[in-house]
XYZ file of C-alpha atoms in Angstrom:
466
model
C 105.875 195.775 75.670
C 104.182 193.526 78.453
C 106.597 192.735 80.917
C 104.407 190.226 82.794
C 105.341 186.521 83.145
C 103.564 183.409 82.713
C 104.311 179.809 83.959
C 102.549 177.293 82.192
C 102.468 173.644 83.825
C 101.253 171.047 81.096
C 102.116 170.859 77.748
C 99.210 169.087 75.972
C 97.167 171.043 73.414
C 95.596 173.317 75.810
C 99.382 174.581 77.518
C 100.494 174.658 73.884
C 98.524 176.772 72.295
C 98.514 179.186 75.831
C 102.183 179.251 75.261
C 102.687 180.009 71.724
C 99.707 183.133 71.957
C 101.320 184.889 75.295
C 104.326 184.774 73.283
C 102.726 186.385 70.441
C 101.448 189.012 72.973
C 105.037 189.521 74.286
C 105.039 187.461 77.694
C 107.834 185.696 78.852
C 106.616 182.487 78.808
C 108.254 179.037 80.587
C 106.469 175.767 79.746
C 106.458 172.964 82.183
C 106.069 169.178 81.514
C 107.019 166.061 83.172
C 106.778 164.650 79.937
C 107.544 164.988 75.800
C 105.630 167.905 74.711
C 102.141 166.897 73.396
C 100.533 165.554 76.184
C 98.165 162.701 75.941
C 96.636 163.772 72.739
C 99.304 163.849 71.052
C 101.262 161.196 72.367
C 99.098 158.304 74.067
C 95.453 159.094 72.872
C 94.334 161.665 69.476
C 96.598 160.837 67.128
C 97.872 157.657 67.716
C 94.410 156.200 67.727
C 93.440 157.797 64.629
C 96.455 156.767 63.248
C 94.870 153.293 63.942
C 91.856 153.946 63.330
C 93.149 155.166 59.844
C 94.990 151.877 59.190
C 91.924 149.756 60.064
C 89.608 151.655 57.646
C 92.149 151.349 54.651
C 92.142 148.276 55.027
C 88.221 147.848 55.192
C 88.434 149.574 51.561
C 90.866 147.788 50.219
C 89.220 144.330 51.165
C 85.856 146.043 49.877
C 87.373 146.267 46.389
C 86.336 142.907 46.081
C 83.000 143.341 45.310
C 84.042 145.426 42.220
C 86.391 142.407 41.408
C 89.531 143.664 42.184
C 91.940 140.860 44.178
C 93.643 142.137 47.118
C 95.503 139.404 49.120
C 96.290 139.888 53.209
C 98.594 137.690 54.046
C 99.022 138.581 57.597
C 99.040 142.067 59.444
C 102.433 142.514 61.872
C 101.578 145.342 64.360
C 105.761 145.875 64.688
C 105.669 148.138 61.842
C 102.526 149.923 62.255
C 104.057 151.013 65.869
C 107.283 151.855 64.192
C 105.365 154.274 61.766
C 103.449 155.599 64.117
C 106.233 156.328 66.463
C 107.947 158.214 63.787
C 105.147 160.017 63.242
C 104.383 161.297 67.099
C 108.110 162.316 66.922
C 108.130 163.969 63.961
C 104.773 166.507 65.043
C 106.976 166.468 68.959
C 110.227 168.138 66.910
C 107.796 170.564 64.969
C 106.097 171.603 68.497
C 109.392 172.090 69.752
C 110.941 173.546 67.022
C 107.808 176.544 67.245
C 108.222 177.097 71.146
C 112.038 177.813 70.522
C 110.885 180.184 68.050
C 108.340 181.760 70.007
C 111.626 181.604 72.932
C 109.083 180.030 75.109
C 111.310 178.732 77.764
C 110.769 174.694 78.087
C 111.448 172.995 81.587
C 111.425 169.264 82.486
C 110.226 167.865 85.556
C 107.305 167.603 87.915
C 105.785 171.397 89.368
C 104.221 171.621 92.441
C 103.421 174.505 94.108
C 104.948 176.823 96.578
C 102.320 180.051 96.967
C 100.115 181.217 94.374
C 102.410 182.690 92.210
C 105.898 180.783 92.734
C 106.598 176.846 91.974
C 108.777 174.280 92.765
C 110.383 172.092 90.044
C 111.692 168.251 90.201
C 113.559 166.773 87.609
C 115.176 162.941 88.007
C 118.855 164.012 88.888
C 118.817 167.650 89.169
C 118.409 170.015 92.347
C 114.599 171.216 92.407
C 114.331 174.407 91.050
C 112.204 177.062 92.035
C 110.080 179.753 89.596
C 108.090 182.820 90.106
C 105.345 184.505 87.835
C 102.658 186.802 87.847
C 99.943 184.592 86.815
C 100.280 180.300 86.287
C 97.635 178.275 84.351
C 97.455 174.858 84.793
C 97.104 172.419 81.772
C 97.888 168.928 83.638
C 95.250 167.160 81.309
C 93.975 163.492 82.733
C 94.908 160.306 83.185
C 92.424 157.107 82.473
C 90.092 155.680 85.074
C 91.317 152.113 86.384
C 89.103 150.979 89.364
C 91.067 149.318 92.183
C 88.902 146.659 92.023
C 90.470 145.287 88.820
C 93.606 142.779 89.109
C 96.559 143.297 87.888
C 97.713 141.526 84.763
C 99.831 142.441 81.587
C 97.088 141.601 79.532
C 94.598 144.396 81.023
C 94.817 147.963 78.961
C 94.036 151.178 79.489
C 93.530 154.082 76.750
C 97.114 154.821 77.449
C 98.441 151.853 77.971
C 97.005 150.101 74.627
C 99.349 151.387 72.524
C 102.197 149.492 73.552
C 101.163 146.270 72.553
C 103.767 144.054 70.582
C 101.060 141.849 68.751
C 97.484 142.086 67.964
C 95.032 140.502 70.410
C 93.401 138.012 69.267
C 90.073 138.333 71.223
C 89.881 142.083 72.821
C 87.412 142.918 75.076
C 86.289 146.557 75.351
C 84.931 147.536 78.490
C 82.735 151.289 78.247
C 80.946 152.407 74.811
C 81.860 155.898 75.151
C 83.917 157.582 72.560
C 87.141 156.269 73.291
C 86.082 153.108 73.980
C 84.243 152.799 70.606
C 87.193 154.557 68.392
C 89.605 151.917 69.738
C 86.944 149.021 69.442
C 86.760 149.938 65.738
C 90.470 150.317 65.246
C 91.517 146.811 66.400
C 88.572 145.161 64.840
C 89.226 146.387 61.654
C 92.829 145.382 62.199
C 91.486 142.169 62.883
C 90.913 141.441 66.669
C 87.740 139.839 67.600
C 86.783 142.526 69.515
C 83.584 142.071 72.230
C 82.452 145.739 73.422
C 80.542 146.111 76.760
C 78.323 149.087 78.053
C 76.369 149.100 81.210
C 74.199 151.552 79.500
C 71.127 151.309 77.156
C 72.756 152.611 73.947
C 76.388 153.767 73.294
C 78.062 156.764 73.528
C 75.405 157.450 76.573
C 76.883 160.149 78.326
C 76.433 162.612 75.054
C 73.158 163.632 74.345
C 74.183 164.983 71.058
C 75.064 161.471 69.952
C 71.797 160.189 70.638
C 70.885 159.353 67.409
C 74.180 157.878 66.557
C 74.133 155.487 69.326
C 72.124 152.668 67.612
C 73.832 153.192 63.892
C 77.075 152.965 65.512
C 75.901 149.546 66.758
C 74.491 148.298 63.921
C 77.230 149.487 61.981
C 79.809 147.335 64.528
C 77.503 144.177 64.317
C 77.873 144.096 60.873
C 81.364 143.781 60.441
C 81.353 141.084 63.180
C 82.195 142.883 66.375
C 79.999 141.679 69.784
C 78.073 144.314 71.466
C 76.350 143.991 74.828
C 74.458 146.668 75.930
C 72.435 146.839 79.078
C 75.445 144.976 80.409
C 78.253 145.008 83.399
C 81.684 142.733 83.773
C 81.141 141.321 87.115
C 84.216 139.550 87.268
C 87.625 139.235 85.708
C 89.949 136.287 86.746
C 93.291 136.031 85.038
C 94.205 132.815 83.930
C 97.675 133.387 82.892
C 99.809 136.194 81.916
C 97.974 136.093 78.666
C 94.408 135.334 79.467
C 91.731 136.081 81.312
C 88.217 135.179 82.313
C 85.563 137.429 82.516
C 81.792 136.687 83.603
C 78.975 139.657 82.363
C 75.555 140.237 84.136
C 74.151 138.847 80.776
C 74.984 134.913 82.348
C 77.735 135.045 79.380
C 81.427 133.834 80.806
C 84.026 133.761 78.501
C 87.813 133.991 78.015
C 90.207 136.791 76.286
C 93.829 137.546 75.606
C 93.039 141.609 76.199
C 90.854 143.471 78.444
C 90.948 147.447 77.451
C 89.190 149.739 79.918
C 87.525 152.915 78.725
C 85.408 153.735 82.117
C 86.574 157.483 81.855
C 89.488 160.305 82.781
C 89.932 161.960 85.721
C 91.584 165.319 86.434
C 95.702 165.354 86.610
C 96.068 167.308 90.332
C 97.254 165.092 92.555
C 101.347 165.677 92.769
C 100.308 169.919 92.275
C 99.810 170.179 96.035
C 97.099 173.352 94.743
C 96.282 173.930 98.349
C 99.487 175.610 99.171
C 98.268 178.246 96.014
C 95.267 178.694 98.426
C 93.400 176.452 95.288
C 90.117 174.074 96.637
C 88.261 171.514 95.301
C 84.391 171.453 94.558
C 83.735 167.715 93.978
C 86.719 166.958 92.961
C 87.445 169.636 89.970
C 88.627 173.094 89.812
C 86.214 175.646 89.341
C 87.000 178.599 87.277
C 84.593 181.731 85.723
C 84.772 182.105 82.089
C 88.114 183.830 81.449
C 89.290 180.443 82.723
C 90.174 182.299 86.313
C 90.201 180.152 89.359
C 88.906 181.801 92.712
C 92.952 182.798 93.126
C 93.247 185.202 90.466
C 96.835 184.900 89.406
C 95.966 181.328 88.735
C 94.053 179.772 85.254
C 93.037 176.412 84.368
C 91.933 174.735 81.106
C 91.234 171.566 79.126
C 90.824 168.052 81.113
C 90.772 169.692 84.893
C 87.715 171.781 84.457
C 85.951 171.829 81.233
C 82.825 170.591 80.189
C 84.198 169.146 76.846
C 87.356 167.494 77.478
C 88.480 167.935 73.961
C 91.697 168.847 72.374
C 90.503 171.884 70.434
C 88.787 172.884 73.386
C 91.637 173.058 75.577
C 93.347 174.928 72.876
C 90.938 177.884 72.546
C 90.424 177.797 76.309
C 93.825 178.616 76.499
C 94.142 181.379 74.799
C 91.191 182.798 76.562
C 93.243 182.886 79.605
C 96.077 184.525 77.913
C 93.611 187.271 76.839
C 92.533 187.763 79.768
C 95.670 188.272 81.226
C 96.447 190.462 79.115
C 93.493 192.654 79.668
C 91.386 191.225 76.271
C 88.140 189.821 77.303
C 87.413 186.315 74.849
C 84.976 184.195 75.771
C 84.087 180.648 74.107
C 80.427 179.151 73.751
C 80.654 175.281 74.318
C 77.611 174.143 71.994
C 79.618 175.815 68.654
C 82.654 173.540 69.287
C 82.068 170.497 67.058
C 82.248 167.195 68.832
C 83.816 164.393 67.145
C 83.966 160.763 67.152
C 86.387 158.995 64.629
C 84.956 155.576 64.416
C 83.399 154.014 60.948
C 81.479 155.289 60.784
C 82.044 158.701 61.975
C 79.873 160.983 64.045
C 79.565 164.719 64.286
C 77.786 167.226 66.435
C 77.993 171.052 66.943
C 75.553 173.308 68.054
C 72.073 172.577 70.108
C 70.705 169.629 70.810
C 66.603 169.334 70.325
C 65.935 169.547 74.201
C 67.966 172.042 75.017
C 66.542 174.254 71.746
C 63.546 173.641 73.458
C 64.197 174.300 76.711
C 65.473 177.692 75.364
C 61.656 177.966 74.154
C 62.738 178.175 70.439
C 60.049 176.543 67.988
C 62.256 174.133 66.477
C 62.252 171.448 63.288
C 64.762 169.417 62.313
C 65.534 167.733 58.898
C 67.314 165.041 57.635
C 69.217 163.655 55.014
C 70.245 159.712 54.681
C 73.186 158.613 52.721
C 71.531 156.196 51.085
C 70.144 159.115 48.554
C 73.371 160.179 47.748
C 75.372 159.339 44.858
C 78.850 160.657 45.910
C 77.715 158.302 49.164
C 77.085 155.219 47.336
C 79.939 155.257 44.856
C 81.710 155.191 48.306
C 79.868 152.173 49.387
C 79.244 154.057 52.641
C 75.569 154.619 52.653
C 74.859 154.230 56.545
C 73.773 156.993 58.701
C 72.432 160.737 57.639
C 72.626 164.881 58.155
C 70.324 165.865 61.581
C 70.075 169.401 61.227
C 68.234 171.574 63.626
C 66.514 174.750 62.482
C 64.101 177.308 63.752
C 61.121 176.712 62.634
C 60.201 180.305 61.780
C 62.817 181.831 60.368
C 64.898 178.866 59.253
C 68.151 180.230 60.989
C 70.376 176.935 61.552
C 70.480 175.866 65.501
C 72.771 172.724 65.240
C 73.133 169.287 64.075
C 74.737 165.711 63.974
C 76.422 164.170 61.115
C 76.448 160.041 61.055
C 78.506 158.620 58.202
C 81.271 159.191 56.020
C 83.896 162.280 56.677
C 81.095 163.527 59.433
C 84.031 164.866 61.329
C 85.224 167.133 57.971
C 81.891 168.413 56.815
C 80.886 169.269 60.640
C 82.703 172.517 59.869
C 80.074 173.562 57.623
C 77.643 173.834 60.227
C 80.091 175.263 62.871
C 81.012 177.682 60.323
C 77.331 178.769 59.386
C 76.200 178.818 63.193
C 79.044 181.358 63.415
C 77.610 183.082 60.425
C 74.042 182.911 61.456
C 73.049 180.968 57.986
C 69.652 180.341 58.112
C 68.531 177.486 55.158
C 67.504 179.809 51.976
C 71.838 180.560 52.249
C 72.553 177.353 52.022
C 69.940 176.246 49.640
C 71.109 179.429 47.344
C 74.718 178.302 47.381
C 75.840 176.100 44.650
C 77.327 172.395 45.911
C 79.598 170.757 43.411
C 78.064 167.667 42.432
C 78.822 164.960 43.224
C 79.836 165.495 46.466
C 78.818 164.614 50.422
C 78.728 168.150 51.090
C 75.409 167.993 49.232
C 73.701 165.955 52.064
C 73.845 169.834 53.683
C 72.264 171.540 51.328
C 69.469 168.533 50.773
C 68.739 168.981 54.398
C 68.137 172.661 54.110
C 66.137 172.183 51.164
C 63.813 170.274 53.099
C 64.007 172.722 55.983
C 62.296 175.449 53.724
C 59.215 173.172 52.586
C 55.388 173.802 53.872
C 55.118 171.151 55.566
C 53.776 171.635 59.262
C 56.155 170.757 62.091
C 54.917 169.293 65.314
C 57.248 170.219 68.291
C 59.829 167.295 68.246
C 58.695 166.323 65.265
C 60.781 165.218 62.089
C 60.988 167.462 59.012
């Protein structure tokens, strides 16, 4: 039996999951957290803005049933309830967390850690005597916190990805400022609640920062624009007056000036490590992140970090297997994870999904590749849906057909993703998917459509489209 201890500070996804495997590998194990257990996944970002997001697109279907001519009548849409429901529902997943770590006896501590030395902490906790802790190793889960410039002025009317959730009514005119992922997600949720929503991005295309998503970029749009939403692309806020404790003014580079009731800012996240005081660990910044080797080690060894503060895919499910790569390692296991075979979704309607390589960087690994698609619009299972936009992007190797990556635009995109993680895992090449039987009808047939075309005669140009 190990006899080593671990301190974990954060519990978010990533300090979660870390917690829960040293326990299975018979650490002793104390989780610490300012706040409830979950993090900002669980409790100000993932879930409740799919839970949102979720609510907007039932109702989309339910108002869609009037083309079949079936009635529905809205009367009105009360966000009290909704917040209620989800509230009950982010407790509810808090008391099963809980209830695991006490079963696991991971000990669970309160209060804000800072450090003392590289292996011993200090704890604060509003009305208790700071407490001091000692391990053999620590790994730091702290997560992030949203961008908010300094240059913006204050007003209860101005949002954050954190901060959203709190509203008491639905805005009538929200204006979201960054097309990235969580900017788009939460654009989509409160339109479809029924916001007018205006979306800004000082980039060319959304979702700009993700190469992956290149592809999805103008669907997404197009997708938006059609159910009424303003996009501006190619286009910065230059100014934002507030005009009352509801309203404000804002003026774009595009000449357009215009008033709004909610201004939500999705500019970015940046790394939870100021209140650590890491430099008394002997821990230093390299432009303005942790760096650590891929066990997750920093350059002090009894220390690990994961998720938000140093990863290149600031993900939930990445923090979570990043985790338990430090716990094997510190245990004497070697695990490693391979960023490109981690899907990459984005919940919006509709959704997008990306694992694997990208076409430039299959290239730049000097592979011949091809790559095949799929639309919606040929499938039945699809158009019985009445969700026909988008299509399967899947890379393959032009020679022997083995299956490289791909991205996913349309409905359920972030379920069926898994069949590609799953068969880049495998090493599928096309003739095993083409040889496997797909119910019919069903979207998971888009795969094996694409594949089908992957194995044709057809000469492939480099970057060309199968």
């Amino acid at each position: 039996m190990s006899s080593k201890s671990l301190i974990i500070i954060g519990g978010g996804p990533g300090g979660y999951a870390a917690a829960l495997d040293a326990a299975r590998r018979k650490l002793r194990v104390t989780l610490i957290d300012q706040q409830d257990i979950g993090g900002a996944c669980l409790n100000r970002g993932c879930i409740p803005s799919k839970f949102f997001l979720s609510k907007s697109k039932r109702l989309a279907d339910a108002l869609h049933l009037a083309d079949a001519g079936i009635q529905v009548r809205l009367e009105h849409i009360r966000l009290g309830p909704l917040i209620e429901q989800k509230n009950n529902l982010l407790s509810t997943l808090r008391q099963r967390m809980e209830q695991a770590l006490k079963s696991a006896s991971v000990e669970r501590l309160t209060g804000q850690a800072r450090f003392l030395s590289a292996h011993r902490v200090e704890i604060h906790a509003s009305e208790k005597p700071p407490q001091q802790l000692e391990a053999d190793a620590i790994l730091l889960a702290t997560g992030s916190t949203p961008l908010i410039p300094k240059t913006f002025p204050k007003s209860p009317v101005l949002f954050n990805s954190d901060s959203i959730f709190s509203l008491d009514r639905l805005p009538s005119h929200l204006v979201v400022l960054g097309g990235g992922y969580i900017g788009c997600e939460l654009a989509c949720a409160f339109q479809g609640l029924g916001s007018k929503v205006t979306l800004i991005e000082k980039e060319p295309r959304l979702l700009a920062t993700q190469p992956e998503f290149e592809a999805a970029g103008a669907i997404l749009q197009r997708a938006f624009e059609k159910r009424g939403m303003t996009v501006w692309t190619r286009t910065e806020l230059k100014a934002v007056t507030p005009i009352d404790d509801q309203h404000l003014r804002l003026q774009c580079s595009n000449g357009e000036t215009f008033e709004a009731n909610a201004l939500l800012l999705a500019l970015g996240r940046a790394p939870n490590l100021g209140s650590l005081d890491i430099e008394k660990a002997g821990l230093a910044l390299e432009k303005g992140r942790l760096i650590v080797n891929a066990s997750m080690q920093t350059s002090v060894p009894s220390i690990y970090a994961i998720g938000d503060l140093v990863s290149p895919l600031p993900l939930a499910h990445v923090a979570s297997r990043e985790g338990e790569v430090a716990v094997a390692h510190l245990t004497g296991e070697k695990r490693s994870i391979t960023y490109p075979d981690i899907p990459r979704c984005i919940y919006t309607w509709p959704e997008a999904a990306s694992v694997g390589l990208t076409e430039e960087q299959a290239k730049q690994a000097g592979l011949n590749v091809r790559v095949d698609r799929y639309h919606w619009a040929a499938s039945s299972k699809a158009m019985l849906e009445q969700e026909t936009e988008g299509f399967w992007m899947i890379l393959s190797d032009a020679a022997t057909h083995k299956i490289l990556g791909g991205l996913i635009v349309g409905p359920h995109a972030t379920e069926l993703i898994h069949l590609l993680a799953l068969s880049l895992r495998a090493g599928l090449t096309a003739r095993a998917v083409v040889d496997t039987v797909f119910a019919h009808p069903t979207l998971a047939e888009g795969f094996q459509e694409a594949m089908a075309r992957s194995l044709t005669t057809r000469s492939i140009t480099p970057g060309g489209r199968g």
